[in-house]
Short mmCIF file of C-alpha atoms in Angstrom, two decimals:
data_model
loop_
_atom_site.label_atom_id
_atom_site.label_comp_id
_atom_site.label_asym_id
_atom_site.label_seq_id
_atom_site.Cartn_x
_atom_site.Cartn_y
_atom_site.Cartn_z
CA MET A 1 241.30 86.51 -104.05
CA ASP A 2 243.51 89.29 -104.40
CA SER A 3 247.23 89.26 -104.71
CA THR A 4 247.67 90.60 -100.99
CA THR A 5 245.95 88.11 -99.58
CA LEU A 6 247.82 85.77 -101.75
CA GLY A 7 251.13 86.88 -100.43
CA ARG A 8 250.02 86.84 -96.92
CA ARG A 9 249.09 83.30 -97.25
CA ALA A 10 252.30 82.28 -99.14
CA LYS A 11 254.21 84.39 -96.06
CA SER A 12 252.45 82.15 -93.56
CA ALA A 13 252.98 79.13 -95.04
CA LEU A 14 256.78 79.95 -95.42
CA ALA A 15 257.02 80.94 -91.48
CA LEU A 16 254.85 77.72 -91.04
CA LEU A 17 257.55 75.68 -92.96
CA CYS A 18 260.36 77.61 -91.15
CA LEU A 19 259.11 76.72 -87.70
CA MET A 20 258.57 72.91 -88.37
CA SER A 21 261.83 72.49 -89.63
CA LEU A 22 263.27 74.39 -86.58
CA ALA A 23 261.43 72.36 -84.47
CA ALA A 24 263.15 69.19 -85.96
CA CYS A 25 266.43 70.35 -84.25
CA SER A 26 265.17 72.38 -81.26
CA SER A 27 266.48 72.03 -77.91
CA ARG A 28 263.97 70.30 -74.95
CA GLU A 29 263.87 71.49 -71.78
CA VAL A 30 262.22 69.59 -68.92
CA ILE A 31 262.28 70.50 -65.15
CA VAL A 32 260.78 67.66 -63.62
CA GLU A 33 257.95 68.27 -61.49
CA GLY A 34 255.18 66.03 -59.75
CA SER A 35 253.70 65.74 -56.01
CA PHE A 36 254.85 62.83 -54.20
CA PRO A 37 253.09 61.05 -51.40
CA THR A 38 254.46 60.28 -48.05
CA PRO A 39 255.55 56.49 -47.61
CA VAL A 40 253.56 54.36 -45.00
CA VAL A 41 256.05 53.18 -43.25
CA ASP A 42 257.12 52.56 -39.35
CA PRO A 43 259.64 55.12 -39.14
CA LEU A 44 263.37 53.80 -37.75
CA PRO A 45 264.19 55.37 -34.58
CA VAL A 46 266.86 57.44 -35.11
CA SER A 47 267.88 60.72 -35.68
CA VAL A 48 269.50 61.99 -39.39
CA GLY A 49 270.70 65.20 -40.61
CA VAL A 50 270.14 65.30 -43.99
CA LEU A 51 272.34 67.45 -46.43
CA PHE A 52 271.61 68.31 -50.09
CA THR A 53 274.76 69.62 -51.71
CA LYS A 54 274.71 72.37 -54.06
CA GLU A 55 275.16 69.53 -56.98
CA PHE A 56 272.35 67.58 -56.05
CA ARG A 57 270.13 70.46 -55.31
CA GLU A 58 271.12 71.79 -59.13
CA HIS A 59 271.44 68.50 -60.85
CA GLU A 60 270.52 68.33 -64.26
CA LEU A 61 271.34 66.11 -67.27
CA VAL A 62 272.55 67.98 -70.39
CA ASP A 63 272.52 66.00 -73.85
CA ASP A 64 273.14 67.72 -77.20
CA ALA A 65 271.80 66.34 -80.26
CA THR A 66 274.29 64.65 -82.44
CA GLY A 67 272.64 63.94 -85.56
CA ARG A 68 270.00 65.62 -87.38
CA GLY A 69 266.18 64.96 -86.60
CA GLU A 70 267.75 64.99 -83.17
CA ALA A 71 266.96 67.24 -80.54
CA SER A 72 269.36 68.41 -77.96
CA TRP A 73 267.74 67.76 -74.09
CA ARG A 74 268.28 69.39 -70.63
CA VAL A 75 266.32 67.67 -67.89
CA SER A 76 266.75 69.61 -64.69
CA THR A 77 266.07 66.98 -61.74
CA GLY A 78 267.28 68.90 -58.98
CA LEU A 79 263.96 70.55 -57.64
CA ALA A 80 262.40 67.49 -57.76
CA GLN A 81 264.94 65.31 -56.20
CA VAL A 82 264.93 67.77 -53.18
CA ASN A 83 261.14 67.90 -52.85
CA PHE A 84 260.68 64.17 -53.02
CA TRP A 85 263.65 63.14 -50.34
CA SER A 86 262.25 66.07 -48.17
CA THR A 87 258.88 64.22 -48.50
CA LEU A 88 260.51 60.41 -47.83
CA LEU A 89 263.11 60.95 -45.52
CA PRO A 90 261.18 62.58 -42.39
CA ALA A 91 258.70 59.70 -42.62
CA PHE A 92 261.11 57.09 -42.70
CA PHE A 93 263.15 58.25 -39.71
CA GLN A 94 261.89 59.39 -36.34
CA ASN A 95 263.70 62.45 -36.68
CA VAL A 96 265.51 64.30 -39.73
CA VAL A 97 267.23 67.67 -39.41
CA PHE A 98 268.16 69.20 -42.73
CA ILE A 99 271.74 70.84 -42.55
CA GLU A 100 271.69 73.93 -44.50
CA ASN A 101 274.91 75.41 -42.81
CA TYR A 102 277.59 75.14 -39.89
CA GLU A 103 275.44 76.43 -37.70
CA ASP A 104 273.04 73.63 -37.95
CA LEU A 105 275.73 70.65 -37.37
CA ASN A 106 276.56 72.16 -33.89
CA THR A 107 272.92 72.96 -32.96
CA TYR A 108 271.03 69.72 -33.51
CA ASP A 109 272.56 66.43 -32.15
CA VAL A 110 272.11 63.81 -35.04
CA ASP A 111 273.19 60.32 -34.87
CA ALA A 112 274.97 60.63 -38.48
CA VAL A 113 274.34 62.94 -41.65
CA LEU A 114 272.61 61.45 -44.35
CA ILE A 115 274.02 62.65 -48.18
CA PRO A 116 272.41 61.73 -51.26
CA GLU A 117 274.53 62.34 -54.60
CA VAL A 118 273.12 61.43 -58.06
CA THR A 119 275.66 59.85 -60.11
CA ASP A 120 274.30 59.19 -63.25
CA VAL A 121 270.80 59.51 -65.09
CA GLN A 122 270.14 58.40 -68.47
CA TYR A 123 267.01 58.60 -70.53
CA ALA A 124 265.42 57.14 -73.45
CA ILE A 125 262.70 58.06 -75.87
CA PRO A 126 260.73 56.17 -78.81
CA LEU A 127 262.90 57.64 -81.41
CA TYR A 128 266.08 55.52 -80.22
CA THR A 129 264.55 52.65 -78.88
CA ASN A 130 261.86 51.77 -81.23
CA VAL A 131 259.75 50.64 -77.69
CA LYS A 132 256.86 52.79 -77.03
CA VAL A 133 257.94 53.83 -73.72
CA TYR A 134 259.73 56.73 -72.23
CA GLU A 135 262.73 55.80 -69.79
CA ILE A 136 264.97 57.19 -67.10
CA TRP A 137 267.29 55.61 -65.30
CA MET A 138 268.96 57.21 -62.21
CA ARG A 139 271.89 56.17 -60.07
CA TYR A 140 272.62 57.64 -56.60
CA GLN A 141 275.56 57.34 -54.24
CA LEU A 142 274.32 57.51 -50.50
CA SER A 143 276.59 58.28 -47.97
CA LEU A 144 275.87 58.17 -44.04
CA VAL A 145 278.77 60.12 -42.30
CA GLU A 146 279.61 61.05 -38.74
CA PRO A 147 278.65 64.89 -38.07
CA GLY A 148 282.14 65.81 -37.20
CA GLN A 149 283.65 64.55 -40.26
CA LEU A 150 281.99 67.33 -42.04
CA LYS A 151 283.03 70.30 -39.88
CA ASP A 152 286.03 72.74 -40.81
CA GLU A 153 286.53 74.11 -37.49
CA GLU A 154 288.83 76.66 -38.90
CA ASN A 155 286.74 78.23 -41.38
CA GLN A 156 283.54 77.57 -39.54
CA VAL A 157 281.77 75.89 -43.05
CA ILE A 158 280.72 72.44 -44.28
CA VAL A 159 283.39 70.35 -46.07
CA THR A 160 282.14 67.04 -47.74
CA GLU A 161 285.60 66.69 -49.95
CA ASN A 162 287.21 64.67 -47.52
CA ALA A 163 284.60 63.39 -44.94
CA GLN A 164 284.74 59.70 -44.59
CA ALA A 165 281.39 57.62 -44.59
CA PHE A 166 281.07 55.03 -42.27
CA THR A 167 278.88 53.44 -45.09
CA GLN A 168 278.28 54.14 -48.77
CA TRP A 169 275.64 52.54 -50.81
CA PRO A 170 274.73 52.68 -54.69
CA LEU A 171 271.07 52.88 -55.21
CA THR A 172 269.26 52.42 -58.59
CA ALA A 173 266.09 53.50 -59.98
CA TYR A 174 263.94 53.41 -62.78
CA GLY A 175 260.93 54.95 -64.41
CA LYS A 176 259.13 54.19 -67.43
CA THR A 177 255.88 55.95 -68.89
CA PRO A 178 254.10 54.68 -72.15
CA THR A 179 253.80 56.69 -75.31
CA ALA A 180 249.89 58.42 -75.14
CA PHE A 181 247.96 60.11 -77.68
CA LEU A 182 248.79 64.15 -77.74
CA GLN A 183 251.30 63.52 -74.86
CA SER A 184 254.35 65.55 -75.70
CA ASP A 185 257.81 64.26 -75.26
CA THR A 186 258.87 66.81 -73.18
CA ASP A 187 255.68 65.51 -70.81
CA ALA A 188 256.53 61.95 -71.05
CA VAL A 189 260.19 62.49 -69.85
CA ASN A 190 259.02 64.52 -66.67
CA GLU A 191 256.42 61.54 -66.12
CA ALA A 192 259.02 58.99 -66.55
CA ALA A 193 261.24 60.95 -64.21
CA VAL A 194 258.58 61.41 -61.52
CA MET A 195 258.40 57.55 -62.03
CA ALA A 196 261.66 57.18 -61.64
CA LEU A 197 261.82 59.07 -58.27
CA ARG A 198 258.98 57.18 -56.70
CA ASP A 199 261.00 53.73 -57.38
CA ALA A 200 264.36 55.54 -55.75
CA GLY A 201 262.38 55.90 -52.63
CA ALA A 202 260.87 52.22 -53.01
CA ASN A 203 264.17 50.67 -53.29
CA PHE A 204 265.65 53.13 -50.48
CA ILE A 205 262.92 51.91 -48.27
CA THR A 206 263.29 47.95 -48.84
CA SER A 207 267.22 47.85 -49.18
CA PHE A 208 268.07 50.19 -46.37
CA GLY A 209 268.04 47.28 -43.70
CA ARG A 210 270.40 45.32 -46.01
CA VAL A 211 272.96 47.91 -46.28
CA PRO A 212 276.12 46.90 -44.86
CA GLY A 213 276.85 48.89 -41.49
CA VAL A 214 273.13 50.43 -40.99
CA VAL A 215 271.74 47.74 -38.59
CA ALA A 216 274.90 48.23 -36.36
CA TRP A 217 274.47 52.02 -36.63
CA VAL A 218 270.83 51.72 -36.17
CA GLN A 219 271.32 49.85 -32.76
CA LYS A 220 274.28 51.77 -31.45
CA SER A 221 271.86 54.77 -31.55
CA GLN A 222 269.32 53.17 -29.85
CA GLU A 223 271.40 52.02 -27.49
CA ALA A 224 272.91 55.65 -27.24
CA GLN A 225 269.12 57.05 -26.27
CA MET B 1 233.05 73.62 -95.59
CA ARG B 2 229.30 72.66 -94.13
CA PHE B 3 229.60 69.63 -96.17
CA CYS B 4 233.11 69.08 -94.50
CA VAL B 5 232.14 69.39 -91.13
CA CYS B 6 229.17 67.21 -92.13
CA LEU B 7 230.93 64.29 -93.10
CA ILE B 8 232.92 64.19 -90.33
CA ALA B 9 230.21 64.22 -88.08
CA VAL B 10 228.71 61.32 -90.16
CA THR B 11 231.91 58.95 -90.36
CA SER B 12 232.69 59.93 -86.57
CA LEU B 13 229.39 57.92 -86.25
CA LEU B 14 231.24 54.76 -87.72
CA GLY B 15 233.37 52.27 -86.36
CA GLY B 16 235.65 49.46 -87.72
CA CYS B 17 234.51 45.75 -86.94
CA VAL B 18 235.69 44.67 -83.72
CA THR B 19 235.90 40.83 -82.79
CA ALA B 20 236.48 39.74 -78.97
CA ASN B 21 237.09 36.82 -76.99
CA VAL B 22 236.25 36.07 -73.22
CA ASP B 23 237.41 33.49 -71.16
CA GLU B 24 236.58 33.04 -67.35
CA MET B 25 237.83 30.41 -64.48
CA THR B 26 236.55 31.77 -61.37
CA PHE B 27 235.52 30.10 -58.27
CA ASP B 28 233.80 31.33 -54.63
CA ALA B 29 232.08 33.87 -56.54
CA PRO B 30 229.54 35.78 -54.15
CA VAL B 31 226.19 34.26 -53.70
CA ALA B 32 224.17 37.17 -53.28
CA GLY B 33 227.10 39.50 -55.13
CA MET B 34 229.42 41.39 -52.85
CA GLY B 35 226.76 44.23 -51.56
CA GLU B 36 228.00 47.43 -50.25
CA GLY B 37 231.72 47.07 -50.43
CA THR B 38 234.87 48.42 -51.56
CA ILE B 39 237.15 47.32 -54.38
CA VAL B 40 240.35 48.37 -55.76
CA ILE B 41 241.52 47.71 -59.61
CA LEU B 42 245.11 47.97 -60.08
CA GLY B 43 247.53 47.84 -63.33
CA ARG B 44 250.34 45.89 -63.75
CA ARG B 45 253.25 47.82 -64.55
CA HIS B 46 256.47 45.80 -63.98
CA ALA B 47 256.87 44.69 -67.84
CA PRO B 48 259.80 45.93 -69.46
CA ASP B 49 258.36 46.99 -72.91
CA TYR B 50 254.86 48.16 -71.79
CA ASP B 51 252.90 49.06 -69.26
CA THR B 52 248.82 48.47 -68.60
CA GLU B 53 247.13 51.73 -69.66
CA PRO B 54 245.66 54.10 -66.25
CA ASP B 55 242.89 55.05 -68.73
CA PHE B 56 241.37 51.38 -69.29
CA ILE B 57 241.79 50.78 -65.40
CA ASP B 58 239.77 53.54 -64.98
CA CYS B 59 237.20 52.67 -67.73
CA ILE B 60 236.91 49.10 -66.27
CA GLY B 61 236.53 50.60 -62.55
CA GLY B 62 233.95 53.42 -64.10
CA HIS B 63 231.79 50.26 -65.82
CA VAL B 64 231.81 48.16 -62.33
CA SER B 65 230.64 51.30 -60.40
CA ARG B 66 228.38 52.33 -62.80
CA GLY B 67 226.80 48.77 -63.08
CA ASP B 68 226.26 48.48 -59.61
CA THR B 69 226.02 51.56 -57.15
CA GLY B 70 226.80 49.52 -54.08
CA ILE B 71 230.24 48.68 -54.92
CA SER B 72 232.53 51.38 -54.53
CA VAL B 73 235.63 51.23 -56.41
CA ILE B 74 238.99 53.29 -55.20
CA PRO B 75 240.59 55.10 -57.54
CA GLU B 76 243.95 53.23 -58.89
CA ARG B 77 246.28 56.32 -58.23
CA GLN B 78 244.43 57.51 -55.01
CA PHE B 79 244.89 53.97 -53.48
CA ILE B 80 248.52 53.72 -54.62
CA ASP B 81 249.90 56.86 -53.23
CA SER B 82 247.92 56.49 -50.29
CA LEU B 83 250.00 52.94 -49.68
CA TYR B 84 253.33 54.32 -51.09
CA PRO B 85 255.98 52.32 -51.74
CA TRP B 86 254.09 49.00 -51.37
CA PHE B 87 252.10 48.79 -54.66
CA GLU B 88 254.71 50.66 -57.18
CA PRO B 89 255.72 48.36 -59.97
CA ARG B 90 259.25 47.50 -57.86
CA THR B 91 257.22 46.26 -54.67
CA ALA B 92 253.74 45.44 -56.05
CA PRO B 93 252.85 41.89 -54.87
CA LEU B 94 252.85 39.58 -57.35
CA SER B 95 250.64 36.77 -55.62
CA ILE B 96 247.89 36.91 -52.64
CA GLU B 97 250.74 35.47 -50.40
CA SER B 98 252.90 38.42 -50.35
CA VAL B 99 250.03 40.67 -49.38
CA ASP B 100 250.24 38.52 -46.01
CA ARG B 101 253.99 39.66 -45.66
CA LEU B 102 252.77 43.65 -46.09
CA MET B 103 250.22 42.66 -43.47
CA ALA B 104 252.95 42.06 -40.99
CA LEU B 105 253.88 45.96 -41.26
CA PRO B 106 251.86 47.45 -38.91
CA SER B 107 251.39 50.79 -40.65
CA VAL B 108 250.44 49.15 -44.07
CA ALA B 109 247.85 46.76 -41.69
CA ASP B 110 246.52 49.82 -40.44
CA LYS B 111 245.87 51.60 -44.12
CA LEU B 112 244.68 48.68 -45.42
CA GLY B 113 242.17 48.26 -42.51
CA GLU B 114 240.91 51.74 -42.72
CA LEU B 115 240.15 50.98 -46.56
CA ASP B 116 238.04 47.85 -45.44
CA LEU B 117 238.91 46.12 -49.06
CA GLN B 118 236.88 43.17 -50.20
CA TYR B 119 238.41 42.75 -53.69
CA MET B 120 241.85 43.55 -55.30
CA ILE B 121 241.54 42.85 -58.75
CA TRP B 122 244.96 43.26 -60.83
CA ILE B 123 244.52 43.62 -64.88
CA ASP B 124 247.94 42.75 -67.02
CA GLY B 125 248.01 43.34 -70.70
CA ARG B 126 247.66 46.10 -73.37
CA THR B 127 246.40 47.44 -76.63
CA GLU B 128 248.50 47.83 -79.31
CA ASP B 129 248.57 48.35 -83.29
CA THR B 130 249.69 45.67 -85.23
CA ASN B 131 249.83 46.18 -88.81
CA SER B 132 249.35 49.26 -90.79
CA SER B 133 249.44 49.82 -94.75
CA GLY B 134 248.29 52.13 -97.34
CA SER B 135 249.47 56.18 -97.95
CA MET B 136 248.28 59.38 -97.63
CA THR B 137 249.66 62.70 -99.19
CA CYS B 138 248.83 65.78 -97.66
CA GLY B 139 249.94 69.28 -98.65
CA VAL B 140 249.58 73.28 -98.00
CA GLY B 141 248.99 75.94 -100.96
CA PRO B 142 248.08 79.13 -101.56
CA THR B 143 244.79 78.07 -101.63
CA GLY B 144 244.45 76.14 -98.78
CA ALA B 145 245.49 72.67 -97.53
CA GLY B 146 244.17 69.02 -98.09
CA CYS B 147 244.94 65.23 -98.15
CA PHE B 148 244.71 62.23 -100.57
CA GLY B 149 245.18 58.55 -99.91
CA PHE B 150 243.87 55.86 -97.91
CA GLY B 151 245.16 54.36 -94.36
CA THR B 152 244.46 50.84 -92.42
CA TRP B 153 245.75 49.63 -89.84
CA GLY B 154 244.62 46.59 -86.94
CA THR B 155 244.59 47.11 -83.49
CA GLU B 156 244.66 44.05 -80.74
CA SER B 157 244.06 44.27 -76.78
CA GLU B 158 244.70 41.70 -74.93
CA TYR B 159 243.90 41.66 -71.02
CA GLU B 160 243.74 39.71 -68.09
CA ALA B 161 242.19 40.25 -64.80
CA THR B 162 242.80 38.34 -61.41
CA ILE B 163 240.57 38.69 -58.38
CA TRP B 164 241.79 38.46 -55.02
CA ASN B 165 239.52 38.12 -52.29
CA PHE B 166 240.79 40.12 -49.17
CA GLY B 167 238.45 38.70 -46.69
CA ASP B 168 239.74 35.26 -47.61
CA GLY B 169 243.12 36.08 -48.64
CA SER B 170 242.73 33.84 -51.51
CA GLU B 171 243.19 34.18 -55.41
CA VAL B 172 239.29 33.43 -56.53
CA GLY B 173 239.53 34.01 -60.26
CA ARG B 174 241.32 34.86 -63.50
CA MET B 175 239.38 36.51 -66.27
CA SER B 176 240.28 37.57 -70.01
CA ALA B 177 239.31 39.60 -73.23
CA GLN B 178 241.01 39.45 -76.33
CA THR B 179 239.13 42.04 -78.87
CA SER B 180 240.95 42.47 -81.98
CA GLY B 181 239.69 45.10 -85.22
CA GLN B 182 241.03 47.16 -88.12
CA SER B 183 240.82 50.99 -88.46
CA TYR B 184 240.53 52.57 -91.94
CA MET B 185 241.09 56.49 -92.72
CA PRO B 186 240.38 57.64 -96.57
CA ALA B 187 241.27 60.81 -97.39
CA VAL B 188 239.56 63.09 -99.81
CA VAL B 189 241.01 66.64 -99.32
CA VAL B 190 240.19 65.87 -95.74
CA PRO B 191 241.13 62.52 -93.61
CA ILE B 192 238.10 60.45 -92.34
CA PRO B 193 239.06 58.32 -89.33
CA ILE B 194 236.98 55.15 -89.10
CA ILE B 195 238.60 53.94 -85.57
CA ALA B 196 237.42 50.52 -84.49
CA PRO B 197 236.90 50.68 -80.61
CA VAL B 198 239.02 47.63 -79.99
CA GLN B 199 239.92 48.72 -76.23
CA ASP B 200 236.95 50.28 -75.30
CA THR B 201 235.06 46.51 -76.34
CA ALA B 202 237.70 45.11 -74.10
CA CYS B 203 237.18 47.58 -71.18
CA GLU B 204 233.07 46.43 -71.93
CA SER B 205 233.49 42.89 -72.07
CA LEU B 206 236.21 42.67 -68.97
CA GLY B 207 233.95 45.01 -67.15
CA SER B 208 231.05 43.16 -67.60
CA GLN B 209 232.78 39.82 -66.41
CA LEU B 210 233.66 41.34 -63.17
CA LEU B 211 230.15 42.80 -62.67
CA GLN B 212 229.06 39.24 -63.25
CA TYR B 213 231.29 37.87 -60.54
CA LEU B 214 231.06 40.57 -58.11
CA SER B 215 227.36 41.69 -58.75
CA ALA B 216 223.66 40.50 -57.90
CA GLU B 217 222.50 43.10 -60.02
CA SER B 218 224.05 41.95 -62.77
#
């Protein structure tokens, strides 16, 4: 073996070592994506507007590394949230309109506007817990608002800040996925997030009828029709 | 190099030893087998610290459908998606009586009617490594890379299958399989894994028991 080849190999080994040490303190980014099934439910006979706020559409969890050997995490759930709830809600309510702007509020006659909000997302990976599962917790705040509450007539815009919801309730979701051979941390966190979204849907569907104020609102809407 | 490839090929044919115990308590077995029909095999996923592995469920399903071509096994993911959200970890029925409550929902009853299920089989359990010992050192140098040492670890599988007869609306049996084995990894330049096929043996054992119950061909 000549000295040139030896030098090249040494450089390669050095580059590999540098890459390995960088990987130990790198950042992990997950843009959650998955396909979501349409739920098998008998739709409620109400007409609902759905408003995804900018914060909801762009929701992400950012967790900076605090020690050596840890990685920073950025988990973007916004796109998956919108995809998921856009699949679930039209199956759950008889008529669903996605409210994009002020004109939509005036154009469509809806019984209420549903505003989902992600209030907290937490995650755990085996490195932190010594349990061989990746976990994601999500907490939502869901609000049902009279359409009129969202209108700023003067500026012709939608305003959510001071809107008084006639009913508001928290919703929790949990998803986990076991560690698997040759599965990366980011893939596992994505899978756990998809499971958490599915769980959010299951929780929403099974608990909606027990939310205070919802039964009365559904009856009132049916009478109005 | 050629020597290494041959060595890996030979040792990959070796497997660690596995012991298996199977238990069964069933009744109302179909006398002439279930014949042409549809079943679904589902994993339990509500425990906080483990999930029944999806690939193990696929393995059992494959074993049953290969053993009796008359039995159609609906893939787990397809079944769970087609009945979302009623078979998620949060909502999955824990007893056959809970299925009656699901059937009260017209859309769910229609969907299950379309599938024409004869049996629903739930598998609960997992495979895990129990102990490990030994040490191995690997290094990279200008002339190449290599490892030296010896490692060993134990693996245990424990699974239980619960069979629900959909036609009668009753639980008709439980079966279980416990397997354990020891795997080894000697390394002289190249690590040579000698893996005990613990989970495969559990799949084989439980799959054969299910096939015996469901099929006249076994």
